[in-house]
């Protein structure tokens, strides 16, 4: 994963390359600038976590990659193929390789269809024979820990949240995808079920050799599963890099404030400063310069005027801030774009 220019954080060929992604939602009160120029790479086999407060554009980014949103601008390359302008037939074909798991498991399943039909759905579209489909459904249901005999004919409303999310994961995996985008996959589940579901995703990631984009507002959950993490604020990336570095030595004041606002077991960034002040500004009219300046505890004049560009603060860690923090502590005067 990398964000500035064409650099790769870990080297090698990216499975997914997103550049300058812009997504907007026109509305009665104006245009919501949901994602405003986001760039990142995801390498094969890695898990990229995307974090940030609700409304910062995480879901929109994930959905745009799957071409569920119309892009205003930007490019999306998947396995070397530009898909930002792919036609509907190509997008349908790509869905076999790129699957998504959503936050609300019950709502994401067709209420009138039995579990086995839901899991087989994509295979029907793919033209697989009935007997083969049934065998495949039984296999993936077993892999997500649901006994096929017991669950095959059950309807979504008869499932618990955790079971429904297992069905949604089985449906995604039935097609043997390469990339799995998980959008808040455990935040609607009981705490007792969250860890089990995360473990399941980890196990299946290894078994299927999946590349995962894992979106969540819960910083602890994202740290537990991510190799790299990307922190978003108001439609832009403010920091990204190796997950341990970003969590233990946050360089962006926003990342540090986010980490300060939740007690994180095992967090070593060691700063006890002011948490986030004020509300998130409206995405209809984001602040000039750095979008975070209105809430930033270390802001200076320049921040409201000049938009900071992404730059490397240390190996495997990038930040878009004029005054990044040194080892999560005091701001370092810096000259940047
Ligand atoms: P997150 O996943 O980080 O919570 P989203 O990507 O869902 O953020 O939303 C980004 C911004 O876009 C928010 O201001 C949200 O209200 C707005 N938004 C999301 N979906 C729509 C939509 N379908 N129509 C209009 N605005 C939307």
Tab-separated table of C-alpha atoms and ligand atoms in Angstrom:
chain	number	residue	atom	x	y	z
A	1	UNK	CA	0.000	0.000	0.000
A	2	UNK	CA	1.246	3.434	-0.788
A	3	UNK	CA	-0.325	6.764	-1.379
A	4	UNK	CA	1.917	9.417	-2.821
A	5	UNK	CA	3.041	9.277	-6.394
A	6	UNK	CA	3.672	5.826	-7.680
A	7	UNK	CA	5.694	4.667	-4.691
A	8	UNK	CA	4.885	1.327	-3.145
A	9	UNK	CA	5.095	1.055	0.570
A	10	UNK	CA	6.300	-2.543	0.573
A	11	UNK	CA	7.451	-2.888	-3.007
A	12	UNK	CA	6.095	-5.328	-5.525
A	13	UNK	CA	3.087	-5.254	-7.782
A	14	UNK	CA	-0.151	-3.955	-6.335
A	15	UNK	CA	-3.352	-5.943	-6.795
A	16	UNK	CA	-5.360	-2.752	-6.499
A	17	UNK	CA	-4.194	0.745	-7.358
A	18	UNK	CA	-6.454	3.711	-6.694
A	19	UNK	CA	-5.380	7.169	-7.809
A	20	UNK	CA	-6.991	10.528	-7.124
A	21	UNK	CA	-10.416	9.056	-6.463
A	22	UNK	CA	-13.182	11.642	-6.236
A	23	UNK	CA	-16.772	10.718	-5.396
A	24	UNK	CA	-19.525	13.239	-4.778
A	25	UNK	CA	-23.209	12.967	-3.951
A	26	UNK	CA	-25.324	15.760	-5.391
A	27	UNK	CA	-28.133	16.755	-3.033
A	28	UNK	CA	-30.708	19.454	-2.419
A	29	UNK	CA	-28.429	21.412	-0.069
A	30	UNK	CA	-25.399	21.084	-2.328
A	31	UNK	CA	-22.804	18.530	-3.282
A	32	UNK	CA	-21.433	16.236	-0.603
A	33	UNK	CA	-17.704	15.882	-1.209
A	34	UNK	CA	-17.542	12.344	0.122
A	35	UNK	CA	-14.123	11.333	-1.243
A	36	UNK	CA	-11.791	14.070	-2.452
A	37	UNK	CA	-8.668	12.744	-4.129
A	38	UNK	CA	-7.750	9.482	-2.448
A	39	UNK	CA	-4.797	7.380	-3.674
A	40	UNK	CA	-3.563	4.044	-2.341
A	41	UNK	CA	-2.265	0.647	-3.360
A	42	UNK	CA	-3.149	-2.736	-1.924
A	43	UNK	CA	-0.576	-5.472	-2.395
A	44	UNK	CA	-1.586	-9.099	-2.968
A	45	UNK	CA	-2.262	-10.934	0.275
A	46	UNK	CA	-2.223	-7.872	2.495
A	47	UNK	CA	-4.983	-6.463	4.662
A	48	UNK	CA	-5.396	-2.718	4.366
A	49	UNK	CA	-7.405	-1.158	7.161
A	50	UNK	CA	-9.313	2.078	6.547
A	51	UNK	CA	-10.232	4.042	9.675
A	52	UNK	CA	-11.726	7.415	10.527
A	53	UNK	CA	-14.835	8.864	12.098
A	54	UNK	CA	-18.244	8.131	10.671
A	55	UNK	CA	-18.894	10.089	7.475
A	56	UNK	CA	-15.226	10.495	6.455
A	57	UNK	CA	-15.717	8.536	3.223
A	58	UNK	CA	-14.587	5.008	4.124
A	59	UNK	CA	-17.630	3.191	2.716
A	60	UNK	CA	-17.756	5.412	-0.328
A	61	UNK	CA	-14.137	4.511	-1.071
A	62	UNK	CA	-14.837	0.769	-0.734
A	63	UNK	CA	-17.967	0.951	-2.819
A	64	UNK	CA	-16.228	2.983	-5.509
A	65	UNK	CA	-13.596	0.256	-5.910
A	66	UNK	CA	-16.422	-2.218	-6.583
A	67	UNK	CA	-17.929	0.296	-8.959
A	68	UNK	CA	-21.037	0.631	-6.825
A	69	UNK	CA	-20.584	4.405	-6.917
A	70	UNK	CA	-20.149	6.728	-9.839
A	71	UNK	CA	-16.721	8.360	-9.860
A	72	UNK	CA	-16.305	12.036	-10.561
A	73	UNK	CA	-12.627	11.459	-11.212
A	74	UNK	CA	-9.817	9.042	-10.615
A	75	UNK	CA	-8.508	5.695	-11.736
A	76	UNK	CA	-8.912	2.208	-10.322
A	77	UNK	CA	-6.604	-0.545	-11.504
A	78	UNK	CA	-7.332	-4.123	-10.529
A	79	UNK	CA	-4.777	-6.741	-11.568
A	80	UNK	CA	-3.356	-4.226	-14.001
A	81	UNK	CA	-6.706	-3.525	-15.682
A	82	UNK	CA	-8.211	-0.060	-15.587
A	83	UNK	CA	-11.768	-0.596	-14.382
A	84	UNK	CA	-12.909	2.971	-13.724
A	85	UNK	CA	-14.743	3.021	-17.032
A	86	UNK	CA	-15.598	-0.685	-17.253
A	87	UNK	CA	-18.999	-1.341	-18.836
A	88	UNK	CA	-21.779	-3.042	-16.815
A	89	UNK	CA	-21.015	-6.487	-18.272
A	90	UNK	CA	-17.356	-6.194	-17.277
A	91	UNK	CA	-18.320	-4.896	-13.823
A	92	UNK	CA	-20.571	-7.935	-13.342
A	93	UNK	CA	-17.736	-10.234	-14.358
A	94	UNK	CA	-15.371	-8.436	-11.977
A	95	UNK	CA	-17.761	-9.052	-9.080
A	96	UNK	CA	-16.665	-12.672	-9.115
A	97	UNK	CA	-13.205	-11.513	-8.136
A	98	UNK	CA	-14.091	-8.564	-5.913
A	99	UNK	CA	-16.632	-9.201	-3.206
A	100	UNK	CA	-17.953	-7.104	-0.353
A	101	UNK	CA	-19.229	-7.915	3.120
A	102	UNK	CA	-21.469	-5.242	4.604
A	103	UNK	CA	-22.173	-3.923	8.085
A	104	UNK	CA	-25.739	-5.061	8.528
A	105	UNK	CA	-25.702	-8.772	7.787
A	106	UNK	CA	-29.441	-9.407	7.914
A	107	UNK	CA	-30.241	-6.423	5.675
A	108	UNK	CA	-27.586	-7.530	3.191
A	109	UNK	CA	-29.341	-10.874	2.632
A	110	UNK	CA	-32.491	-11.285	0.543
A	111	UNK	CA	-35.193	-11.888	3.197
A	112	UNK	CA	-37.206	-14.236	0.990
A	113	UNK	CA	-34.424	-16.585	0.046
A	114	UNK	CA	-33.124	-19.557	1.983
A	115	UNK	CA	-29.497	-19.677	3.064
A	116	UNK	CA	-28.432	-22.171	0.407
A	117	UNK	CA	-30.031	-20.073	-2.363
A	118	UNK	CA	-28.294	-16.953	-1.092
A	119	UNK	CA	-24.912	-18.668	-1.106
A	120	UNK	CA	-25.544	-20.168	-4.552
A	121	UNK	CA	-26.777	-16.901	-6.053
A	122	UNK	CA	-23.496	-15.824	-7.634
A	123	UNK	CA	-22.839	-19.349	-8.864
A	124	UNK	CA	-26.178	-19.394	-10.698
A	125	UNK	CA	-25.212	-16.180	-12.459
A	126	UNK	CA	-21.864	-17.781	-13.254
A	127	UNK	CA	-23.658	-20.686	-14.945
A	128	UNK	CA	-22.505	-23.497	-12.654
A	129	UNK	CA	-24.528	-26.757	-12.779
A	130	UNK	CA	-27.006	-27.378	-9.927
A	131	UNK	CA	-25.219	-30.332	-8.320
A	132	UNK	CA	-21.896	-28.530	-8.395
A	133	UNK	CA	-23.499	-25.407	-6.917
A	134	UNK	CA	-25.009	-27.376	-4.068
A	135	UNK	CA	-21.682	-29.007	-3.300
A	136	UNK	CA	-19.893	-25.646	-3.391
A	137	UNK	CA	-22.510	-24.064	-1.098
A	138	UNK	CA	-22.156	-26.926	1.386
A	139	UNK	CA	-18.382	-26.524	1.367
A	140	UNK	CA	-18.366	-22.777	2.016
A	141	UNK	CA	-21.108	-23.030	4.631
A	142	UNK	CA	-18.970	-25.598	6.460
A	143	UNK	CA	-15.974	-23.290	6.146
A	144	UNK	CA	-17.859	-20.461	7.852
A	145	UNK	CA	-18.953	-22.844	10.591
A	146	UNK	CA	-22.576	-23.373	9.560
A	147	UNK	CA	-23.818	-26.928	9.250
A	148	UNK	CA	-25.390	-27.207	5.810
A	149	UNK	CA	-28.094	-29.673	6.873
A	150	UNK	CA	-29.256	-27.371	9.614
A	151	UNK	CA	-29.007	-24.027	7.807
A	152	UNK	CA	-29.653	-24.708	4.099
A	153	UNK	CA	-33.385	-23.937	4.184
A	154	UNK	CA	-33.357	-21.292	6.901
A	155	UNK	CA	-34.438	-17.712	6.073
A	156	UNK	CA	-32.278	-14.688	7.059
A	157	UNK	CA	-34.712	-13.491	9.760
A	158	UNK	CA	-34.294	-16.823	11.547
A	159	UNK	CA	-30.554	-16.263	11.889
A	160	UNK	CA	-28.667	-14.449	14.633
A	161	UNK	CA	-26.546	-11.468	13.551
A	162	UNK	CA	-23.383	-13.542	13.736
A	163	UNK	CA	-24.905	-16.379	11.712
A	164	UNK	CA	-26.216	-13.947	9.102
A	165	UNK	CA	-22.749	-12.412	8.748
A	166	UNK	CA	-21.336	-15.932	8.267
A	167	UNK	CA	-23.838	-16.486	5.470
A	168	UNK	CA	-22.823	-13.174	3.874
A	169	UNK	CA	-19.170	-14.217	4.100
A	170	UNK	CA	-20.019	-17.638	2.605
A	171	UNK	CA	-21.863	-15.933	-0.244
A	172	UNK	CA	-18.814	-13.764	-0.934
A	173	UNK	CA	-16.381	-16.684	-0.810
A	174	UNK	CA	-18.493	-19.052	-2.932
A	175	UNK	CA	-17.157	-17.243	-5.976
A	176	UNK	CA	-13.556	-17.706	-4.898
A	177	UNK	CA	-12.753	-13.971	-5.019
A	178	UNK	CA	-9.305	-12.395	-4.989
A	179	UNK	CA	-10.260	-9.230	-3.141
A	180	UNK	CA	-12.651	-8.989	-0.212
A	181	UNK	CA	-13.848	-5.582	0.941
A	182	UNK	CA	-15.246	-5.751	4.461
A	183	UNK	CA	-17.249	-2.658	5.388
A	184	UNK	CA	-17.725	-2.518	9.165
A	185	UNK	CA	-18.266	-6.295	9.159
A	186	UNK	CA	-18.476	-6.675	12.937
A	187	UNK	CA	-19.821	-3.351	14.192
A	188	UNK	CA	-23.456	-4.510	14.149
A	189	UNK	CA	-22.630	-7.724	16.008
A	190	UNK	CA	-22.667	-8.444	19.743
A	191	UNK	CA	-19.243	-7.981	21.289
A	192	UNK	CA	-19.111	-11.693	22.088
A	193	UNK	CA	-19.557	-12.529	18.414
A	194	UNK	CA	-17.176	-9.883	17.052
A	195	UNK	CA	-13.946	-11.676	17.919
A	196	UNK	CA	-15.212	-14.967	16.494
A	197	UNK	CA	-16.205	-13.282	13.242
A	198	UNK	CA	-12.837	-11.502	12.986
A	199	UNK	CA	-11.042	-14.807	13.576
A	200	UNK	CA	-13.158	-16.400	10.877
A	201	UNK	CA	-12.235	-13.662	8.385
A	202	UNK	CA	-8.555	-14.146	9.273
A	203	UNK	CA	-8.777	-17.921	8.804
A	204	UNK	CA	-10.570	-17.615	5.493
A	205	UNK	CA	-8.157	-14.956	4.326
A	206	UNK	CA	-5.348	-17.483	4.700
A	207	UNK	CA	-7.336	-20.382	3.224
A	208	UNK	CA	-8.438	-18.393	0.179
A	209	UNK	CA	-5.242	-16.350	-0.140
A	210	UNK	CA	-7.402	-13.251	-0.073
A	211	UNK	CA	-6.404	-9.632	-0.228
A	212	UNK	CA	-8.599	-7.662	2.156
A	213	UNK	CA	-9.679	-4.055	2.522
A	214	UNK	CA	-11.085	-3.760	6.027
A	215	UNK	CA	-13.149	-0.658	6.781
A	216	UNK	CA	-14.110	0.180	10.359
A	217	UNK	CA	-14.468	3.110	12.726
A	218	UNK	CA	-13.224	0.883	15.562
A	219	UNK	CA	-9.480	1.463	15.774
A	220	UNK	CA	-8.833	-1.627	17.885
A	221	UNK	CA	-10.566	-3.901	15.401
A	222	UNK	CA	-8.639	-2.414	12.484
A	223	UNK	CA	-5.303	-2.766	14.228
A	224	UNK	CA	-5.994	-6.392	15.025
A	225	UNK	CA	-6.428	-7.344	11.390
A	226	UNK	CA	-4.399	-4.858	9.308
A	227	UNK	CA	-0.901	-4.942	7.862
A	228	UNK	CA	-1.224	-1.343	6.740
A	229	UNK	CA	-3.678	1.297	7.812
A	230	UNK	CA	-5.073	4.339	6.079
A	231	UNK	CA	-6.594	7.111	8.192
A	232	UNK	CA	-9.265	9.244	6.540
A	233	UNK	CA	-10.680	12.604	7.546
A	234	UNK	CA	-13.424	14.435	5.637
A	235	UNK	CA	-12.849	12.632	2.352
A	236	UNK	CA	-9.055	12.743	2.374
A	237	UNK	CA	-6.237	10.530	3.589
A	238	UNK	CA	-4.306	12.173	6.399
A	239	UNK	CA	-1.965	9.321	7.276
A	240	UNK	CA	-1.126	5.839	6.142
A	241	UNK	CA	1.516	3.266	6.627
A	242	UNK	CA	2.541	0.182	8.490
A	243	UNK	CA	-0.167	-0.452	11.036
A	244	UNK	CA	2.177	-0.767	14.051
A	245	UNK	CA	3.938	2.476	13.144
A	246	UNK	CA	0.732	4.441	12.663
A	247	UNK	CA	-0.749	3.167	15.923
A	248	UNK	CA	2.401	3.401	18.036
A	249	UNK	CA	3.970	6.520	16.518
A	250	UNK	CA	1.130	8.516	14.918
A	251	UNK	CA	2.478	11.435	12.917
A	252	UNK	CA	-0.772	13.216	12.046
A	253	UNK	CA	-2.475	15.182	14.859
A	254	UNK	CA	-5.780	13.660	13.741
A	255	UNK	CA	-4.500	10.109	14.084
A	256	UNK	CA	-3.154	10.935	17.503
A	257	UNK	CA	-6.430	12.521	18.573
A	258	UNK	CA	-8.354	9.495	17.341
A	259	UNK	CA	-6.080	7.186	19.288
A	260	UNK	CA	-6.401	9.399	22.370
A	261	UNK	CA	-10.160	9.258	22.192
A	262	UNK	CA	-10.250	5.509	22.775
A	263	UNK	CA	-8.352	3.447	25.301
A	264	UNK	CA	-6.490	0.981	23.131
A	265	UNK	CA	-5.009	-2.063	24.717
A	266	UNK	CA	-1.377	-2.381	23.736
A	267	UNK	CA	-1.127	1.114	22.258
A	268	UNK	CA	2.332	2.536	22.817
A	269	UNK	CA	2.062	6.005	21.368
A	270	UNK	CA	2.098	7.287	24.921
A	271	UNK	CA	0.575	10.712	24.411
A	272	UNK	CA	-2.065	12.015	26.757
A	273	UNK	CA	-3.133	15.238	25.185
A	274	UNK	CA	-6.351	16.944	24.245
A	275	UNK	CA	-8.797	14.746	22.406
A	276	UNK	CA	-10.737	16.007	19.401
A	277	UNK	CA	-12.476	19.329	19.868
A	278	UNK	CA	-15.569	20.427	17.960
A	279	UNK	CA	-17.685	18.738	15.342
A	280	UNK	CA	-16.638	17.449	11.952
A	281	UNK	CA	-17.195	20.283	9.433
A	282	UNK	CA	-19.812	19.786	6.753
A	283	UNK	CA	-18.677	17.782	3.710
A	284	UNK	CA	-20.789	20.236	1.693
A	285	UNK	CA	-18.178	22.924	2.347
A	286	UNK	CA	-14.948	21.424	3.709
A	287	UNK	CA	-12.339	23.773	5.267
A	288	UNK	CA	-9.679	25.307	3.035
A	289	UNK	CA	-6.060	24.179	3.258
A	290	UNK	CA	-5.799	21.136	5.519
A	291	UNK	CA	-9.312	19.853	6.135
A	292	UNK	CA	-8.435	19.111	9.755
A	293	UNK	CA	-7.210	22.569	10.706
A	294	UNK	CA	-10.451	23.711	12.383
A	295	UNK	CA	-10.058	20.950	14.989
A	296	UNK	CA	-6.304	20.583	15.077
A	297	UNK	CA	-4.561	21.169	18.430
A	298	UNK	CA	-1.280	22.172	16.721
A	299	UNK	CA	-2.617	24.247	13.819
A	300	UNK	CA	-0.791	27.282	12.517
A	301	UNK	CA	-1.701	29.921	9.953
A	302	UNK	CA	-0.327	27.987	7.016
A	303	UNK	CA	-2.699	25.080	7.692
A	304	UNK	CA	-5.828	27.017	6.722
A	305	UNK	CA	-4.240	28.255	3.515
A	306	UNK	CA	-2.098	25.536	1.958
A	307	UNK	CA	-3.232	21.970	1.527
A	308	UNK	CA	-0.516	19.645	2.835
A	309	UNK	CA	0.713	16.974	0.421
A	310	UNK	CA	1.406	13.399	1.409
A	311	UNK	CA	5.039	12.786	2.307
A	312	UNK	CA	7.113	10.100	3.950
A	313	UNK	CA	7.833	10.800	7.623
A	314	UNK	CA	9.721	7.589	8.165
A	315	UNK	CA	10.066	4.375	6.224
A	316	UNK	CA	6.626	2.822	5.661
A	317	UNK	CA	4.761	5.835	7.061
A	318	UNK	CA	3.281	8.764	5.164
A	319	UNK	CA	1.449	11.826	6.393
A	320	UNK	CA	-0.324	14.834	4.923
A	321	UNK	CA	0.495	17.480	7.513
A	322	UNK	CA	2.604	20.644	7.552
A	323	UNK	CA	3.646	20.002	11.148
A	324	UNK	CA	3.728	16.265	11.701
A	325	UNK	CA	4.330	14.936	15.188
A	326	UNK	CA	7.653	13.469	16.103
A	327	UNK	CA	7.042	10.073	17.649
A	328	UNK	CA	3.461	10.945	18.448
A	329	UNK	CA	4.560	13.911	20.568
A	330	UNK	CA	5.370	17.516	19.744
A	331	UNK	CA	4.942	18.925	16.255
A	332	UNK	CA	7.936	19.069	13.988
A	333	UNK	CA	8.217	22.219	11.901
A	334	UNK	CA	8.258	21.095	8.336
A	335	UNK	CA	8.116	22.549	4.910
A	336	UNK	CA	5.789	20.744	2.595
A	337	UNK	CA	3.692	21.425	-0.443
B	1	LIG	P1	-18.085	6.466	6.318
B	1	LIG	O1	-18.110	5.131	5.674
B	1	LIG	O2	-16.683	6.908	6.676
B	1	LIG	O3	-19.012	6.598	7.485
B	1	LIG	P2	-19.456	7.383	3.947
B	1	LIG	O4	-18.596	7.034	2.801
B	1	LIG	O5	-20.632	6.522	4.241
B	1	LIG	O6	-18.549	7.564	5.250
B	1	LIG	O7	-20.006	8.874	3.737
B	1	LIG	C1	-19.193	9.962	3.324
B	1	LIG	C2	-20.070	11.190	3.205
B	1	LIG	O8	-20.971	10.988	2.121
B	1	LIG	C3	-20.922	11.479	4.418
B	1	LIG	O9	-21.052	12.880	4.545
B	1	LIG	C4	-22.258	10.854	4.065
B	1	LIG	O10	-23.313	11.503	4.727
B	1	LIG	C5	-22.320	11.068	2.584
B	1	LIG	N1	-23.068	10.020	1.858
B	1	LIG	C6	-22.811	8.700	1.881
B	1	LIG	N2	-23.662	8.035	1.079
B	1	LIG	C7	-24.479	8.978	0.521
B	1	LIG	C8	-25.565	8.939	-0.399
B	1	LIG	N3	-25.979	7.793	-0.935
B	1	LIG	N4	-26.160	10.111	-0.724
B	1	LIG	C9	-25.736	11.286	-0.199
B	1	LIG	N5	-24.713	11.382	0.668
B	1	LIG	C10	-24.088	10.261	1.032
